[in-house]
C-alpha atoms as a PDB file:
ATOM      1  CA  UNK A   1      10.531  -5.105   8.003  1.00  0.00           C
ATOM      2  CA  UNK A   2      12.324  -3.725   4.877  1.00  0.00           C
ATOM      3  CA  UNK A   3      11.073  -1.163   2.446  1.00  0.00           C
ATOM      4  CA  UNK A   4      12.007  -1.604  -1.200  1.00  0.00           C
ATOM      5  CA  UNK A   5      11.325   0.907  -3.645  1.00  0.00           C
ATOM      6  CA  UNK A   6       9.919   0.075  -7.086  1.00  0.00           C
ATOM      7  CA  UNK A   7      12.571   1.891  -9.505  1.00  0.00           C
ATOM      8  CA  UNK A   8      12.955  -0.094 -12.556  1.00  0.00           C
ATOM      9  CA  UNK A   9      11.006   0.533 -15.759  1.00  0.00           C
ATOM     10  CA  UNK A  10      10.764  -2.650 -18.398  1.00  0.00           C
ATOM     11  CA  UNK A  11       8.074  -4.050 -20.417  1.00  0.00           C
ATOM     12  CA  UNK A  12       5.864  -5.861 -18.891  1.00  0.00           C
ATOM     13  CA  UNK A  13       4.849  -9.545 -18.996  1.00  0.00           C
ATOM     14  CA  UNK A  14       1.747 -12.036 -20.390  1.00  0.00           C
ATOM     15  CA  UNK A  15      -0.445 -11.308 -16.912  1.00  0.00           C
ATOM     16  CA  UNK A  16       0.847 -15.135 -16.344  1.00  0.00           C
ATOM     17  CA  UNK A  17       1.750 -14.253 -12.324  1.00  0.00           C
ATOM     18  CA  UNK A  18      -0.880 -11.855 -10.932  1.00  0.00           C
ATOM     19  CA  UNK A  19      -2.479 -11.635  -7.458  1.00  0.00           C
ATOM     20  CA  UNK A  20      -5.847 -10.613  -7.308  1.00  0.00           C
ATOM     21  CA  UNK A  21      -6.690 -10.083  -3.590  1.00  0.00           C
ATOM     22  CA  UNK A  22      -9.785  -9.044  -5.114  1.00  0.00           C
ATOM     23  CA  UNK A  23     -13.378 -10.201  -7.137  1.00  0.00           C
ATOM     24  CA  UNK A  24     -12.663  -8.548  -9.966  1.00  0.00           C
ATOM     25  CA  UNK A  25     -16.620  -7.076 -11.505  1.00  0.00           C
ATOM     26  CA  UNK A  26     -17.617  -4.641 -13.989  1.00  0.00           C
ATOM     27  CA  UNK A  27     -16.857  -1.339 -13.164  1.00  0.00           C
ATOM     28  CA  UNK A  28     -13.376  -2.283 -11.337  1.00  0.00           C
ATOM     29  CA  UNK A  29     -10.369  -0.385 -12.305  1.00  0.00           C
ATOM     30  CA  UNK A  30      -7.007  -0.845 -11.532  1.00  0.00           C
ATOM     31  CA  UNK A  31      -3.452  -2.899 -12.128  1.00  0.00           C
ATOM     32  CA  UNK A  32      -4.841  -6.234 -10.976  1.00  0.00           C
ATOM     33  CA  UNK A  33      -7.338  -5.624 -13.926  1.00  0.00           C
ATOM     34  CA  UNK A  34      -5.015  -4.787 -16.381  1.00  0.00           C
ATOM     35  CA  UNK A  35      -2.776  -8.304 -15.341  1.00  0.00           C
ATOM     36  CA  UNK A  36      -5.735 -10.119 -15.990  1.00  0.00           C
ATOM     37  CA  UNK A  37      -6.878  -8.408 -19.419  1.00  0.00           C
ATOM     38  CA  UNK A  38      -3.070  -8.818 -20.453  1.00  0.00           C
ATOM     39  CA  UNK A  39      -3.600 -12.765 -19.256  1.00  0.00           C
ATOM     40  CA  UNK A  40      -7.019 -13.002 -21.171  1.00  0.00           C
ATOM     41  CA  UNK A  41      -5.159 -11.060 -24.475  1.00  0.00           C
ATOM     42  CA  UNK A  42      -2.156 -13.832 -24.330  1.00  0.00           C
ATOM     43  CA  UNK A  43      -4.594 -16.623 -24.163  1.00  0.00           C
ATOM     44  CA  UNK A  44      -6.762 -15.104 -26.817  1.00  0.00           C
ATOM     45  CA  UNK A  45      -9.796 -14.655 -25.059  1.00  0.00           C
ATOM     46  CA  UNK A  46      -9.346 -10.704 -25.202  1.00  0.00           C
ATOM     47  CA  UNK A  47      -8.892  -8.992 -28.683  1.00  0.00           C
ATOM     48  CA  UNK A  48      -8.790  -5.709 -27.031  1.00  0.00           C
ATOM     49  CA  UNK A  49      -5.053  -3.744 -25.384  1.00  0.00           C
ATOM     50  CA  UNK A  50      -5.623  -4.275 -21.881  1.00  0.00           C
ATOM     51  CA  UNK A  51      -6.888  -0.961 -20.343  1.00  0.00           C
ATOM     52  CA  UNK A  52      -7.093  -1.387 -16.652  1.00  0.00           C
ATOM     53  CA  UNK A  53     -10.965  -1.274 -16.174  1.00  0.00           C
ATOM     54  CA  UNK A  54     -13.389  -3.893 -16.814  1.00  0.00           C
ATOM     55  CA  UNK A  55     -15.452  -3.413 -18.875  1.00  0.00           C
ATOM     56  CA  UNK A  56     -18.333  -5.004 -20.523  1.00  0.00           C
ATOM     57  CA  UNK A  57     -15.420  -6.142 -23.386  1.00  0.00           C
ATOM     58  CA  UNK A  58     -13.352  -8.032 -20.267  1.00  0.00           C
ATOM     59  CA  UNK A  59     -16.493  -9.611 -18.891  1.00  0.00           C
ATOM     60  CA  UNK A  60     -17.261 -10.887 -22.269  1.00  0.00           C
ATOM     61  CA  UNK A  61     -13.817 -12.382 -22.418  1.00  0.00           C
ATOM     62  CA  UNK A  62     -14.249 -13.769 -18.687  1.00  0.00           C
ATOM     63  CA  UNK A  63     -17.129 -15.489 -19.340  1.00  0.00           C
ATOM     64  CA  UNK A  64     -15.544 -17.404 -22.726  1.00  0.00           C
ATOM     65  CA  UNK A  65     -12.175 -18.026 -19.920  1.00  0.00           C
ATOM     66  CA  UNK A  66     -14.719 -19.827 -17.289  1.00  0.00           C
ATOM     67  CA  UNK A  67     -16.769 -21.702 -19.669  1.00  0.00           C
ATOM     68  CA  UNK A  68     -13.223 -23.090 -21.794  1.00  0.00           C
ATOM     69  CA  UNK A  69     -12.105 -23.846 -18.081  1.00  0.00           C
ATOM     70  CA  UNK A  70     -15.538 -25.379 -16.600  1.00  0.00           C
ATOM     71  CA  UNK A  71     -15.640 -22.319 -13.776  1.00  0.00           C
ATOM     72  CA  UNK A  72     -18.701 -21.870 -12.558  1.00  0.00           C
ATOM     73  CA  UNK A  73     -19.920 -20.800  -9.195  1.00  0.00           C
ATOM     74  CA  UNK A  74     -19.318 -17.286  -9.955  1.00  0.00           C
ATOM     75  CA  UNK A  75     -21.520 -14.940 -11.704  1.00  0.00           C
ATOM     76  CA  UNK A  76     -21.046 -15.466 -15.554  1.00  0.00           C
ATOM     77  CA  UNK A  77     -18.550 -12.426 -16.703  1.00  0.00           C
ATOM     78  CA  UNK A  78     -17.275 -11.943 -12.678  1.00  0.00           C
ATOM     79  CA  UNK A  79     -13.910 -13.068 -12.123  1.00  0.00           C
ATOM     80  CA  UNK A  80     -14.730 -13.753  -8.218  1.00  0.00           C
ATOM     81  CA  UNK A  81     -13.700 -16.705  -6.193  1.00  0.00           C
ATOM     82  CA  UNK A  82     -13.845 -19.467  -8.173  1.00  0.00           C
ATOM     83  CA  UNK A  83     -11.975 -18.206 -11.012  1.00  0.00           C
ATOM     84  CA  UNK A  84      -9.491 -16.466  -8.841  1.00  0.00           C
ATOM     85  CA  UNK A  85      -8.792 -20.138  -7.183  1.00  0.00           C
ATOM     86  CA  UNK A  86      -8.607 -21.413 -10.530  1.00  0.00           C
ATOM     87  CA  UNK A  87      -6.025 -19.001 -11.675  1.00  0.00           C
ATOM     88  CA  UNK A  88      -3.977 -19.098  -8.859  1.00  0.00           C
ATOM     89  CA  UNK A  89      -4.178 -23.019  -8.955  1.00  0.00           C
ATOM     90  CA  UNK A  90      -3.013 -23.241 -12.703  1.00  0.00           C
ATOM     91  CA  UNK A  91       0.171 -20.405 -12.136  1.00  0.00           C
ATOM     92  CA  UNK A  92       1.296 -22.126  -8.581  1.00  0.00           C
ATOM     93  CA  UNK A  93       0.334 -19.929  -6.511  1.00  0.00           C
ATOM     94  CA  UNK A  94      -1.139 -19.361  -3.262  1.00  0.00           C
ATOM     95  CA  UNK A  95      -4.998 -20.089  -3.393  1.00  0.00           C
ATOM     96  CA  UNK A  96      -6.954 -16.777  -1.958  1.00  0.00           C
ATOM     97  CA  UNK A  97      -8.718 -19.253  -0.004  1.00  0.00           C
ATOM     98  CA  UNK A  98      -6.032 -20.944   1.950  1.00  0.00           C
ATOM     99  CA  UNK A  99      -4.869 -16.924   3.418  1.00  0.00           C
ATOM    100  CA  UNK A 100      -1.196 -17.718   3.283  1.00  0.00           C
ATOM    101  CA  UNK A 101      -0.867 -13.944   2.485  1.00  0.00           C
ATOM    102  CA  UNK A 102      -2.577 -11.189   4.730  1.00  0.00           C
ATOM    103  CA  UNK A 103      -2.891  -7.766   4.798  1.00  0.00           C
ATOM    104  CA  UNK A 104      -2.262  -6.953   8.450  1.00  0.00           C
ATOM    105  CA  UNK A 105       0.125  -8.800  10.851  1.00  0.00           C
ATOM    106  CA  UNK A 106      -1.808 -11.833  12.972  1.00  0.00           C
ATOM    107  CA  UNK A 107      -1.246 -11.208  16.747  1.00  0.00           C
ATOM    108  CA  UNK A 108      -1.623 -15.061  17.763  1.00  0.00           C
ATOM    109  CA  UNK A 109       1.208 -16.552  15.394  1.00  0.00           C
ATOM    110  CA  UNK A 110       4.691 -15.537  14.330  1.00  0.00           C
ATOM    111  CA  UNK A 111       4.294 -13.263  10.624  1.00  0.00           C
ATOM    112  CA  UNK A 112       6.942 -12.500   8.534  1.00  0.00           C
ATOM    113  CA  UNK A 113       5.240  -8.815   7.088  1.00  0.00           C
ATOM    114  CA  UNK A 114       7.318  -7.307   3.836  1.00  0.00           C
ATOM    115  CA  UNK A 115       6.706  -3.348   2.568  1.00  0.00           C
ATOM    116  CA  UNK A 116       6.927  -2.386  -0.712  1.00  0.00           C
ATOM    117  CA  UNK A 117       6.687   1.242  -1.842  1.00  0.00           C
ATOM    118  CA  UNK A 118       6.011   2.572  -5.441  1.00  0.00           C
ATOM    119  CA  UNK A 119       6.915   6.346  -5.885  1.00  0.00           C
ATOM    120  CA  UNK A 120       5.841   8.579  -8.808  1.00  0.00           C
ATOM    121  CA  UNK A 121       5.392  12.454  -8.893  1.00  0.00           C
ATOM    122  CA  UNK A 122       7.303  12.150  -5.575  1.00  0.00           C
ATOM    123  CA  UNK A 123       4.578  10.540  -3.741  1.00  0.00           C
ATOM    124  CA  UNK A 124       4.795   7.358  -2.330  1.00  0.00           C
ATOM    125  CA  UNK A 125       2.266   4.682  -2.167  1.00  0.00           C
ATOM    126  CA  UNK A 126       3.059   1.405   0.048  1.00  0.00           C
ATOM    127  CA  UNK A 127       1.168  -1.658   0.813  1.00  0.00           C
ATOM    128  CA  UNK A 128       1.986  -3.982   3.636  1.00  0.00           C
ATOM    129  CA  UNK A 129       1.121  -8.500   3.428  1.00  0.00           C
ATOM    130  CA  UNK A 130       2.176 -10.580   5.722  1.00  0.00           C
ATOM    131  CA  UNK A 131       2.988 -14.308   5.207  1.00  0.00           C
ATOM    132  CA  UNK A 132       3.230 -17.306   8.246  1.00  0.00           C
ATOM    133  CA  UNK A 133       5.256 -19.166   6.269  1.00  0.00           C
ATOM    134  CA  UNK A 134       8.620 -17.697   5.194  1.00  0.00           C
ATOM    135  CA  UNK A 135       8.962 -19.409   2.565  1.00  0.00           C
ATOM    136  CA  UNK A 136       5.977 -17.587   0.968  1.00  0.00           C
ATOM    137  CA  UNK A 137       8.256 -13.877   1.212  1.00  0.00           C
ATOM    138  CA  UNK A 138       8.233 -13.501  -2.714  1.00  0.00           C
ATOM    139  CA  UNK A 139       4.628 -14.132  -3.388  1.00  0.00           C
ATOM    140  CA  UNK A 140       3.571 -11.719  -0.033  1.00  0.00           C
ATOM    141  CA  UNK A 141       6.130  -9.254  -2.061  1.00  0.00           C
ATOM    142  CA  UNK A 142       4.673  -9.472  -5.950  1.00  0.00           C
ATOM    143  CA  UNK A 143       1.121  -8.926  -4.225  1.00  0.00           C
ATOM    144  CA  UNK A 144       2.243  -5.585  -2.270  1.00  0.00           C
ATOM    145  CA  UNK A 145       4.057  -4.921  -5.188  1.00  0.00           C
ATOM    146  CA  UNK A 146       1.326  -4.708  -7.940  1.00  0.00           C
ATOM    147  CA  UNK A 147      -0.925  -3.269  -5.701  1.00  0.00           C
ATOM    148  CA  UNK A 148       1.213  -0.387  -4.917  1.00  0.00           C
ATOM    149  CA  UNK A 149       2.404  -0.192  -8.092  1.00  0.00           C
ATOM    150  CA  UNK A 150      -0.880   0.183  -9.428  1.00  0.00           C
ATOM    151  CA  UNK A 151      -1.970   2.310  -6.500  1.00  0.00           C
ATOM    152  CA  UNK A 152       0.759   4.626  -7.496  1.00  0.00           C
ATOM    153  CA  UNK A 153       0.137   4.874 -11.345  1.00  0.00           C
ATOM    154  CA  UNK A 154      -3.591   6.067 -10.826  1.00  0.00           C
ATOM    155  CA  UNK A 155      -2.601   8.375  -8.256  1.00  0.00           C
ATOM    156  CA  UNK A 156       0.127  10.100 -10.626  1.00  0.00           C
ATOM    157  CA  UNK A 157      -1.964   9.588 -13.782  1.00  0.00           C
ATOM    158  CA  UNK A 158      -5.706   9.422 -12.877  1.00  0.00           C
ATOM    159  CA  UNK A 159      -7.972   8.625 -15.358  1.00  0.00           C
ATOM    160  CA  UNK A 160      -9.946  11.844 -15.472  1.00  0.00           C
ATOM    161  CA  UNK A 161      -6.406  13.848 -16.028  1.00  0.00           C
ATOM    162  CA  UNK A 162      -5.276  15.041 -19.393  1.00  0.00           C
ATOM    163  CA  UNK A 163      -3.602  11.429 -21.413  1.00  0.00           C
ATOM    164  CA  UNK A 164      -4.740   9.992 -17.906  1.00  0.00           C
ATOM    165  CA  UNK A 165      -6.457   6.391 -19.150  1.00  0.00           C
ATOM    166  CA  UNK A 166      -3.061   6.723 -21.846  1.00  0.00           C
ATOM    167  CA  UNK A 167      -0.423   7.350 -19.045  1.00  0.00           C
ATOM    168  CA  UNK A 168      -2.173   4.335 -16.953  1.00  0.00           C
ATOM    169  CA  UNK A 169      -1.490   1.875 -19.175  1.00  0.00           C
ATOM    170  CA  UNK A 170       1.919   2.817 -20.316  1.00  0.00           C
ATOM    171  CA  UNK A 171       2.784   3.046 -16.453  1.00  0.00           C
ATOM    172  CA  UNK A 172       1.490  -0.087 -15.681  1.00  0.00           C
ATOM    173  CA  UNK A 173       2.751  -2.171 -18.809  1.00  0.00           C
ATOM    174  CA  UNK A 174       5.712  -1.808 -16.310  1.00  0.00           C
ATOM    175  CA  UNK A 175       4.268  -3.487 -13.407  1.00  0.00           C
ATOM    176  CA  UNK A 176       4.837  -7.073 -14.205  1.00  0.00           C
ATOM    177  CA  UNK A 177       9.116  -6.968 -14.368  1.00  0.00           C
ATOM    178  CA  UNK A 178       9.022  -3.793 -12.192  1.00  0.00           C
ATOM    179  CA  UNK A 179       7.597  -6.032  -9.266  1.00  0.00           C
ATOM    180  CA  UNK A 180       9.864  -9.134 -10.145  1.00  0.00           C
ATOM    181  CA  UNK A 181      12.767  -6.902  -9.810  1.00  0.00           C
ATOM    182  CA  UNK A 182      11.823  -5.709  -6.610  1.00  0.00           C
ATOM    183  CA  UNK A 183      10.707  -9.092  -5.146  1.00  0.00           C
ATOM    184  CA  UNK A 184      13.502 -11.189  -7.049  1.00  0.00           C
ATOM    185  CA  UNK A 185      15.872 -11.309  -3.171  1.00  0.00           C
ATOM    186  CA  UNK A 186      13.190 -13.202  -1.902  1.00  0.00           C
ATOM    187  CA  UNK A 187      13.270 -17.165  -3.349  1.00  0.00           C
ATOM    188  CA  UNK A 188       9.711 -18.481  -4.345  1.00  0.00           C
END
């Protein structure tokens, strides 16, 4: 398995190609929320910058999102399972429910597992997914990739430190080309 280090630093993107191996709920902080509130913001739904936690703001914006796309099965303002299908459906790519990408290598079939690291403050944060289908490398790659990526911008700017929620955004408004960099050897 090879390890690929996160290095470049570019603007981000419209939150057009996030994975969100995660409901996403009020309360929930990180870089897959701050794809998805730069995803709502393109499409108009969010008036807000996107921050990185969800907030009361974001759920108002999800629900307006679900009802505009006839979601429903998850709780109004919850961007669970239904939405994330939908998402993932309209962007082509892999459907959280089908589990073509896995955190942890399965035992019973043949895996192919990539590593991605993210390094700031000269700590580095990795995240492992696995894939059963080769050809699904670059999508098991952008999902490590954002979440360590955003794993490693709260670590090195944490929202209760001084410009924390300030330094969390600007870090992570690099996530989006950052992670296509990284992942761009493996073919979609």
């Amino acid at each position: 398995r090879g390890r690929h280090t996160v290095a470049a630093a570019v603007m981000a993107g419209r939150g057009e190609a996030c994975y969100f191996p995660r409901d996403l709920t009020k309360g929930s902080y990180g870089g897959d929320v701050h794809c998805f509130q730069q995803y709502l913001s393109h499409k108009g739904y969010l008036l807000d910058e996107p921050t990185g936690y969800f907030g009361e703001r974001t759920a108002t914006a999800t629900r307006r999102w679900q009802r505009d796309n006839g979601i429903g099965g998850d709780d109004a303002g919850d961007f669970g399972e239904w939405s994330r299908e939908r998402y993932a459906a309209t962007h082509g790519l892999p459907l959280p429910s089908e589990g073509r990408i896995f955190k942890d290598a399965k035992s019973d079939e043949k895996n192919t597992c990539v590593d991605v690291c993210a390094e700031f403050t000269g700590v580095q944060d990795c995240q492992t997914r696995c894939v059963g289908d080769p050809g699904d490398k670059k999508h098991a790659c952008l999902e490590a990739c954002q979440t360590a990526f955003s794993t490693a911008c709260d670590r090195a700017f944490p929202a209760s430190g001084e410009g924390g929620s300030t330094n969390f955004k600007i870090c992570l408004s690099y996530l989006q080309t950052s992670c296509e960099d990284t992942c761009k050897k493996f073919r979609a």
